[in-house]
Coordinates of C-alpha atoms in Angstrom, one line a residue:
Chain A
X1 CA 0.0 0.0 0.0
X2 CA 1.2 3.4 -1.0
X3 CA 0.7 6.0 1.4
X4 CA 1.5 9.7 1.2
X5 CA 2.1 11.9 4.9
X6 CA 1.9 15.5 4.2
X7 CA 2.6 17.5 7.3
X8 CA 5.1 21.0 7.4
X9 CA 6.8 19.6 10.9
X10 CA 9.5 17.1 9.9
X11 CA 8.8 15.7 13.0
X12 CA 5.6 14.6 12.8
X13 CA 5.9 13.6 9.2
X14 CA 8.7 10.6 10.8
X15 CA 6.4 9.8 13.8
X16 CA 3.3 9.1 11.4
X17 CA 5.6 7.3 9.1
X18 CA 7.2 5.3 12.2
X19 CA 3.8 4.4 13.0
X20 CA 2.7 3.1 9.7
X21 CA 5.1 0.8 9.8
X22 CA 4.6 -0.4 13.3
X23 CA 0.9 -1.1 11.9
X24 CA 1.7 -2.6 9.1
X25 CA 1.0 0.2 6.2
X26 CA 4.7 1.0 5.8
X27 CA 5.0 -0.4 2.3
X28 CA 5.5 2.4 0.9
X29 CA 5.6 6.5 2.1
X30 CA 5.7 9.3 0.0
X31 CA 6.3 12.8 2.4
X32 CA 5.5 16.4 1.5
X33 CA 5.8 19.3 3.4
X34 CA 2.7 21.3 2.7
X35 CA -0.6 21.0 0.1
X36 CA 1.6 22.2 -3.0
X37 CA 4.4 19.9 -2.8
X38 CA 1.8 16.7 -2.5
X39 CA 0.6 18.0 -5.3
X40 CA 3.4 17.8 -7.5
X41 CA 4.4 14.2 -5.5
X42 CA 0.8 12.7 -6.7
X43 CA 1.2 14.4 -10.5
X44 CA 4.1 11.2 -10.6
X45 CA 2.5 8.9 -8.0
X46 CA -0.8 7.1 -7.3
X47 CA -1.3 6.7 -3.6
X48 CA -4.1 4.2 -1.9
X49 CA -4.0 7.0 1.3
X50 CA -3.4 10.4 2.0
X51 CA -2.7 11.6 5.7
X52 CA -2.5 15.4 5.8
X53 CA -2.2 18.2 8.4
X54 CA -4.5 21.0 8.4
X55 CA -2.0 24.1 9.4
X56 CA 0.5 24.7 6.7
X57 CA 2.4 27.1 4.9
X58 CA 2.0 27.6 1.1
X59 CA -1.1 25.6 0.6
X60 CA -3.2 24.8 3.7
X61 CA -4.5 21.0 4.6
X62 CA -8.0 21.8 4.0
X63 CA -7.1 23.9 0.4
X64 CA -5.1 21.1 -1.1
X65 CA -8.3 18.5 0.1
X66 CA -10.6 20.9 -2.1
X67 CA -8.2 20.9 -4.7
X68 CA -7.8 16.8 -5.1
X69 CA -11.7 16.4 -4.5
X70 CA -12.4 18.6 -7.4
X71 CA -10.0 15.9 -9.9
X72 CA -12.5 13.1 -10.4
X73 CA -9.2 10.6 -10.1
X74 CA -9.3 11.2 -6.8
X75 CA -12.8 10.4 -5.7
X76 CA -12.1 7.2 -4.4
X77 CA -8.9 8.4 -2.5
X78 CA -9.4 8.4 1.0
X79 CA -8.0 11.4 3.6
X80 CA -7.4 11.3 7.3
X81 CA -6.5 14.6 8.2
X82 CA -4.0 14.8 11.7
X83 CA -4.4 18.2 13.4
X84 CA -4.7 20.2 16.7
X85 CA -7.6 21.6 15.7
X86 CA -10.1 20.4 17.7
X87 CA -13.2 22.7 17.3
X88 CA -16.9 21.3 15.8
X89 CA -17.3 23.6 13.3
X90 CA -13.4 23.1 11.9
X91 CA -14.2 19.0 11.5
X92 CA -16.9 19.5 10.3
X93 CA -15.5 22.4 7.6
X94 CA -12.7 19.2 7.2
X95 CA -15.5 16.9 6.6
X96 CA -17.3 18.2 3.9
X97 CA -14.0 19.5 2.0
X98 CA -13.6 15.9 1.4
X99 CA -12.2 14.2 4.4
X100 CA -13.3 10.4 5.1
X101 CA -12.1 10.6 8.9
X102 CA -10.2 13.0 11.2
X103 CA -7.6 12.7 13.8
X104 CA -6.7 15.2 16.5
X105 CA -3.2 15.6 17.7
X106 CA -1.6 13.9 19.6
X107 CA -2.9 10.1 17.9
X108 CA -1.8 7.0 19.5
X109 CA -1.1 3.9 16.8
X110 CA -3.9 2.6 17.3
X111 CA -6.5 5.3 16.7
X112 CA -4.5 5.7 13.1
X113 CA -4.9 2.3 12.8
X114 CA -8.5 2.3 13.2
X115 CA -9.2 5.4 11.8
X116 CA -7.3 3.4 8.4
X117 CA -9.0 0.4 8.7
X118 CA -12.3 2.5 8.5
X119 CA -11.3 4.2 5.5
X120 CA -10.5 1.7 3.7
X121 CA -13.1 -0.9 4.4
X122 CA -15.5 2.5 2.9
X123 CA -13.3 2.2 -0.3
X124 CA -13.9 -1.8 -0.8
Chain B
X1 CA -5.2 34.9 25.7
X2 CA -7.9 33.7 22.9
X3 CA -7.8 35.5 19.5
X4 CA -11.0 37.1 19.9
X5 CA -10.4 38.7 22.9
X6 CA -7.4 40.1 21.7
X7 CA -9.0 41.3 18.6
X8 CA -11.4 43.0 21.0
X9 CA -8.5 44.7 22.7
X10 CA -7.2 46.0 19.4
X11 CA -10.4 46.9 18.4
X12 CA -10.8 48.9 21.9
X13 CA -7.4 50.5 21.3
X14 CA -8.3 51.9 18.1
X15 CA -11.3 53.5 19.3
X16 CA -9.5 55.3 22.2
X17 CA -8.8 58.9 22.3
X18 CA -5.4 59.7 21.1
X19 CA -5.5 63.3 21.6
X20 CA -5.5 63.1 24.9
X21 CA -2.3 61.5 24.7
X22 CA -1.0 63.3 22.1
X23 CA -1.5 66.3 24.4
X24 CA 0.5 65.0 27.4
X25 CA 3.1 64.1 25.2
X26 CA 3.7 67.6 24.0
X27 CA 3.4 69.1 27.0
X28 CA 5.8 66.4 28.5
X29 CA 8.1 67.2 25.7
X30 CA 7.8 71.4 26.0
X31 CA 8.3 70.8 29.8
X32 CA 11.6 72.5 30.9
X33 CA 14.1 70.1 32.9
X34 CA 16.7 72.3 35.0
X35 CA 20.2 72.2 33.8
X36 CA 20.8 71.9 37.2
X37 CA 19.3 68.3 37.8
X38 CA 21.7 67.4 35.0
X39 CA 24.6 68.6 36.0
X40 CA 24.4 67.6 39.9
X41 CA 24.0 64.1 39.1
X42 CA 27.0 62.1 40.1
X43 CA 29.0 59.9 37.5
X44 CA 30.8 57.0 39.0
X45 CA 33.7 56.7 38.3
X46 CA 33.9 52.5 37.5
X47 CA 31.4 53.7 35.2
X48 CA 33.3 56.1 33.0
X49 CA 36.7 53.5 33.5
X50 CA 34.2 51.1 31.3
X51 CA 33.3 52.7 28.6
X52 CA 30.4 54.4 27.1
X53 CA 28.7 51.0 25.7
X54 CA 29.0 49.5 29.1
X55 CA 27.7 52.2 31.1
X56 CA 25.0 52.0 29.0
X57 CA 24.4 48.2 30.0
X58 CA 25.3 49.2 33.7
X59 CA 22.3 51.9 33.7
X60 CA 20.0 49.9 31.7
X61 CA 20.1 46.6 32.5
X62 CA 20.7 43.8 29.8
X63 CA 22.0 45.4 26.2
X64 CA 20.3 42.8 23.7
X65 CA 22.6 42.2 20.2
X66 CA 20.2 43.6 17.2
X67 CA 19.3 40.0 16.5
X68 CA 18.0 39.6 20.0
X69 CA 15.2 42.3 19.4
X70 CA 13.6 40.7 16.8
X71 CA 10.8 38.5 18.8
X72 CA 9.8 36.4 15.4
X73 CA 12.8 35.6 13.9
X74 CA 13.9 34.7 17.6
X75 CA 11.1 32.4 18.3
X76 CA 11.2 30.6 14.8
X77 CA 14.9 30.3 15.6
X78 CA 13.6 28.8 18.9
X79 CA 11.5 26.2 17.3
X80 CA 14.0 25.2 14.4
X81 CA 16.1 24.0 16.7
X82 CA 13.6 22.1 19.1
X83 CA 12.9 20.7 15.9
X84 CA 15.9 19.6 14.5
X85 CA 16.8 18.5 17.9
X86 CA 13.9 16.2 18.5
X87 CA 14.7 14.8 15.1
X88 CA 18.0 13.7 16.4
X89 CA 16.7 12.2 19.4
X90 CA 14.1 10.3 16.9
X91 CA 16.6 8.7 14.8
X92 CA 18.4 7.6 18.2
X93 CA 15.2 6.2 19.3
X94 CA 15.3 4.1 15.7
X95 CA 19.0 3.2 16.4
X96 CA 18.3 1.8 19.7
X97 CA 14.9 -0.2 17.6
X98 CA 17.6 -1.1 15.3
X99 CA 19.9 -2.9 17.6
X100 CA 17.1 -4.2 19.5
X101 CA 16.0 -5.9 16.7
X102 CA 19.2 -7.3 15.7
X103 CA 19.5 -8.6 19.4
X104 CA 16.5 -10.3 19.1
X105 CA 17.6 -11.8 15.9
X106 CA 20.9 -13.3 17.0
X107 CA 18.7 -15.0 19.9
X108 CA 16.3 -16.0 17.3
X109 CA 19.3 -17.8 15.5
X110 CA 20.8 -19.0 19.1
X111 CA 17.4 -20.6 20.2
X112 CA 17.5 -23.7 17.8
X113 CA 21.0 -24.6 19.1
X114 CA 19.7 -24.8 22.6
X115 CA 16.9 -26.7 22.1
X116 CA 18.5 -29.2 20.3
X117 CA 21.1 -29.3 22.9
X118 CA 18.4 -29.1 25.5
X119 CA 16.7 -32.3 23.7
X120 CA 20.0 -34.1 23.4
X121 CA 20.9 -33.5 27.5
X122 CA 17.5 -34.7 28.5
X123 CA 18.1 -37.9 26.5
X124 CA 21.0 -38.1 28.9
X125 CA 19.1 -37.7 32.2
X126 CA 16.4 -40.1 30.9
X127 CA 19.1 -42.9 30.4
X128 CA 21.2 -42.0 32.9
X129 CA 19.5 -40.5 36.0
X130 CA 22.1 -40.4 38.3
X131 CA 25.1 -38.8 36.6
X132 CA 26.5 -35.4 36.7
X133 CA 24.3 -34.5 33.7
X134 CA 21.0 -34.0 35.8
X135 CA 22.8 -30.9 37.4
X136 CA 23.9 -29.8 34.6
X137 CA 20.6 -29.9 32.6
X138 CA 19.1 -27.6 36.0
X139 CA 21.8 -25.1 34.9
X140 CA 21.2 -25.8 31.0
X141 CA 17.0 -24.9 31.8
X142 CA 18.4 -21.7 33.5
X143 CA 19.9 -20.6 31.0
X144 CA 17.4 -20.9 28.4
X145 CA 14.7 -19.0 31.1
X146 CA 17.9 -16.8 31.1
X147 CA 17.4 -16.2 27.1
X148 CA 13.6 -16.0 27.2
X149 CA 13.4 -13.1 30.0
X150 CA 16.3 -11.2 27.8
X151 CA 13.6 -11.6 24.6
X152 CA 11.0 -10.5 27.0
X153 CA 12.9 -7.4 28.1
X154 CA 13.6 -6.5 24.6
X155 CA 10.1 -6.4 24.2
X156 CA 10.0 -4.3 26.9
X157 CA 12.3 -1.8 25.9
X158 CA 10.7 -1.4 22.2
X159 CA 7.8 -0.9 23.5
X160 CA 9.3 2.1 25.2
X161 CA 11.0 3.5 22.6
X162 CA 7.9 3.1 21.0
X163 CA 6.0 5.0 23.6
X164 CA 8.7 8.1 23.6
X165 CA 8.3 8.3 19.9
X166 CA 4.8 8.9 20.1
X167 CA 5.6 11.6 22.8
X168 CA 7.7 13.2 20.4
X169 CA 4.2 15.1 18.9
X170 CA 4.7 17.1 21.7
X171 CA 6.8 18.9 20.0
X172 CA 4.6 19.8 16.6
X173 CA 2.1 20.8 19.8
X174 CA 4.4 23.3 21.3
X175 CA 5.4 24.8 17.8
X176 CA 1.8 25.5 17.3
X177 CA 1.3 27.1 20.0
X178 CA 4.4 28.9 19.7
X179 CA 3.0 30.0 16.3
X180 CA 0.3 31.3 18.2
X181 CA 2.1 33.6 20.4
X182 CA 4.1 35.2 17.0
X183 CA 0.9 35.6 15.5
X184 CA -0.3 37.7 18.5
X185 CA 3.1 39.4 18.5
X186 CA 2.8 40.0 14.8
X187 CA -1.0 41.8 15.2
X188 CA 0.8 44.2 17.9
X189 CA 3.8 44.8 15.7
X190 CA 1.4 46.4 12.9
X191 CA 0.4 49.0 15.9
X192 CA 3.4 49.6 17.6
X193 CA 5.3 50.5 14.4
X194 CA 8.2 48.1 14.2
X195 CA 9.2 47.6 17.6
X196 CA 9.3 44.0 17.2
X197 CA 10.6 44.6 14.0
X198 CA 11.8 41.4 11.7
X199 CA 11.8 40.0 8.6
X200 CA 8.8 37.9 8.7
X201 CA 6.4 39.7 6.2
X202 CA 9.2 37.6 3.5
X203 CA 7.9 33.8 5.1
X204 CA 5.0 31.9 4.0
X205 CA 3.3 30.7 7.2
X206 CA 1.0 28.0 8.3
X207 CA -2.3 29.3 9.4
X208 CA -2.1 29.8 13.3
X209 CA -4.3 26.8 14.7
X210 CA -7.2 28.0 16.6
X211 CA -7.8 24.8 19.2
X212 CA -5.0 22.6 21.1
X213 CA -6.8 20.9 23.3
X214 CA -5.5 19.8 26.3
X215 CA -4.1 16.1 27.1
X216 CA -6.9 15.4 29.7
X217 CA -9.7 16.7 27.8
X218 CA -8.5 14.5 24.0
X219 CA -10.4 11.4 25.3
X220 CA -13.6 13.7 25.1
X221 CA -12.3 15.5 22.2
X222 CA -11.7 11.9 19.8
X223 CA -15.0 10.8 20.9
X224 CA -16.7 14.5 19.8
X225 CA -14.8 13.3 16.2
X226 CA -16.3 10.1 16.3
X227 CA -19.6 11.2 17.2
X228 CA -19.8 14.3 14.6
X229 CA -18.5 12.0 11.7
X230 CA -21.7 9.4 12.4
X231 CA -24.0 12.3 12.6
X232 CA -23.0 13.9 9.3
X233 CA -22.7 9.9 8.0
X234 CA -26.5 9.4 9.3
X235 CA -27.6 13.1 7.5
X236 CA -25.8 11.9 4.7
X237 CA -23.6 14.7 4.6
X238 CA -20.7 12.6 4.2
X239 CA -20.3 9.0 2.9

């Protein structure tokens, strides 16, 4: 499974990719540092998940989830998005941008791994 | 401090009468001082040995470098390094999972030796009960109890490392909320005209999160998550 973490803190980029692999979705990880720059990592690479922050320079979370729900090749794609921010009416802005399921910061293994599973039994 | 209510507080500034200030700063500034105070006023004499620079610091307290003025650039400073620094201790963490798992690997390929030789002693204490061997297999089983508690301990240990990773987030958290206090210092810099003057304007910057919750209240908080996203699901708002 491909897998792309998009998050401007190198930091937490490595701890969601160290925990992928400790639950068994580290095939795979493609990185980026904000919206933009996933962009131009998914113009050369299909993905089966994307995991994305909100806050970000450049091009926001919630901006580059409008942008890929508006291509039709990524309908099917699903998002987790992993953020501090932890008010209703920002989920539910996150939610109907296009998010399948939403994480707030800190996230233990096993939430992501839940929150993955549910995701991708939607997609099947 | 929230955003609104600082937003409030700006918005409370603005409306204020400046004239009246303006007023008391011109007559503060027309207001005559007497030569006299001035010229009465002892000078140490330590002081004047040091220097003008250092007098300066003496009468003033701390005398920042430039750099040190500049709040933003200070604070970004401040969490580029926490950053790069946690990264090091993260790719000591996978060092030590590393070596922990080569550990466990050479006991992996020790184990099959010791069973074997476990199988062939206790062929020797069946046959022959009362030779030296029977000791020697009590010593032989403490051994391999020896080996299993060191694979349980590695366990142990990786799970630690594990756990320290994860508390690693931490310090995403605390940048956030550092952003947070530069994005208050940067609404006061527009009205206090450069004062905290830096070269931020130049950066591209995240948007300042508006909610971090705090570590006792995220049980509540995932379960708010789970119970919006089946609302929405049920509305059909989402899929």
């Amino acid at each position: 499974m491909k897998v792309i973490t998009i998050d401007d803190s190198s930091t937490m980029r490595r701890i969601i990719k160290n925990t992928l692999k400790r639950i068994g979705y580290g095939d795979e990880i493609l990185e980026a540092g904000d919206g933009k720059e996933a962009l131009e990592v998914l113009e050369n690479n299909e993905v089966d998940l994307i995991i994305t922050d909100w806050n970000m320079p450049v091009m926001d979370g919630l901006t580059f989830v409008k942008t890929i729900r508006a291509n039709s090749k990524y309908d099917d794609t699903p998002i987790i998005m992993v953020t501090t921010e932890a008010a209703k009416e920002d989920i539910i802005t996150a939610l109907k941008a296009g998010v399948n399921n939403y994480i707030v910061k800190p996230f233990t293994p096993d939430v992501l791994k839940e929150k993955i599973e549910t995701v991708l039994g939607k997609k099947d | 401090m929230a955003q609104n209510e600082i937003d409030d507080l700006i918005a409370e500034f603005n409306k204020a009468d400046k004239n009246g200030v303006d007023k008391v700063i011109e007559e503060f500034s027309s207001e005559e001082i007497p030569m006299k105070e001035k010229v009465e006023e002892p000078i140490k004499d330590d002081i004047l040995e040091a220097g003008l620079d250092e007098a300066q610091e003496k009468l003033t307290g701390v005398r920042f470098e430039e750099k040190e003025h500049k709040v933003i650039d200070k604070l970004d400073e401040i969490n580029k390094e926490s950053e790069d620094k946690v990264n090091k201790l993260f790719e000591k963490l996978e060092t030590i999972n590393e070596e922990l798992d080569n550990t466990e690997q050479l006991i992996q390929n020790i184990k099959p030796y010791l069973e074997k030789h476990k199988e062939f002693m206790e062929f020797f204490v069946e046959h022959f009960p009362k030779t030296a061997v029977k000791n020697n297999y009590e010593y032989f089983k403490n051994i391999i109890s020896m080996v299993d508690d060191m694979e349980s301990r590695i366990t142990t240990i990786r799970d630690n490392t594990f756990e320290a990773m994860d508390i690693l987030q931490f310090q995403d958290i605390t940048r956030q909320k550092i952003e947070r206090v530069m994005s208050v210092i940067r609404a006061l810099h527009e009205y206090l005209n450069n004062w905290f003057s830096s070269s931020y304007d130049s950066m591209p910057r995240a948007r300042v999160a508006h909610t971090i919750i705090d570590e006792d209240k995220k049980e509540k908080v995932d379960q708010e998550v789970e119970d919006i996203i089946k609302q929405m699901q049920e509305k059909g708002e989402i899929q």
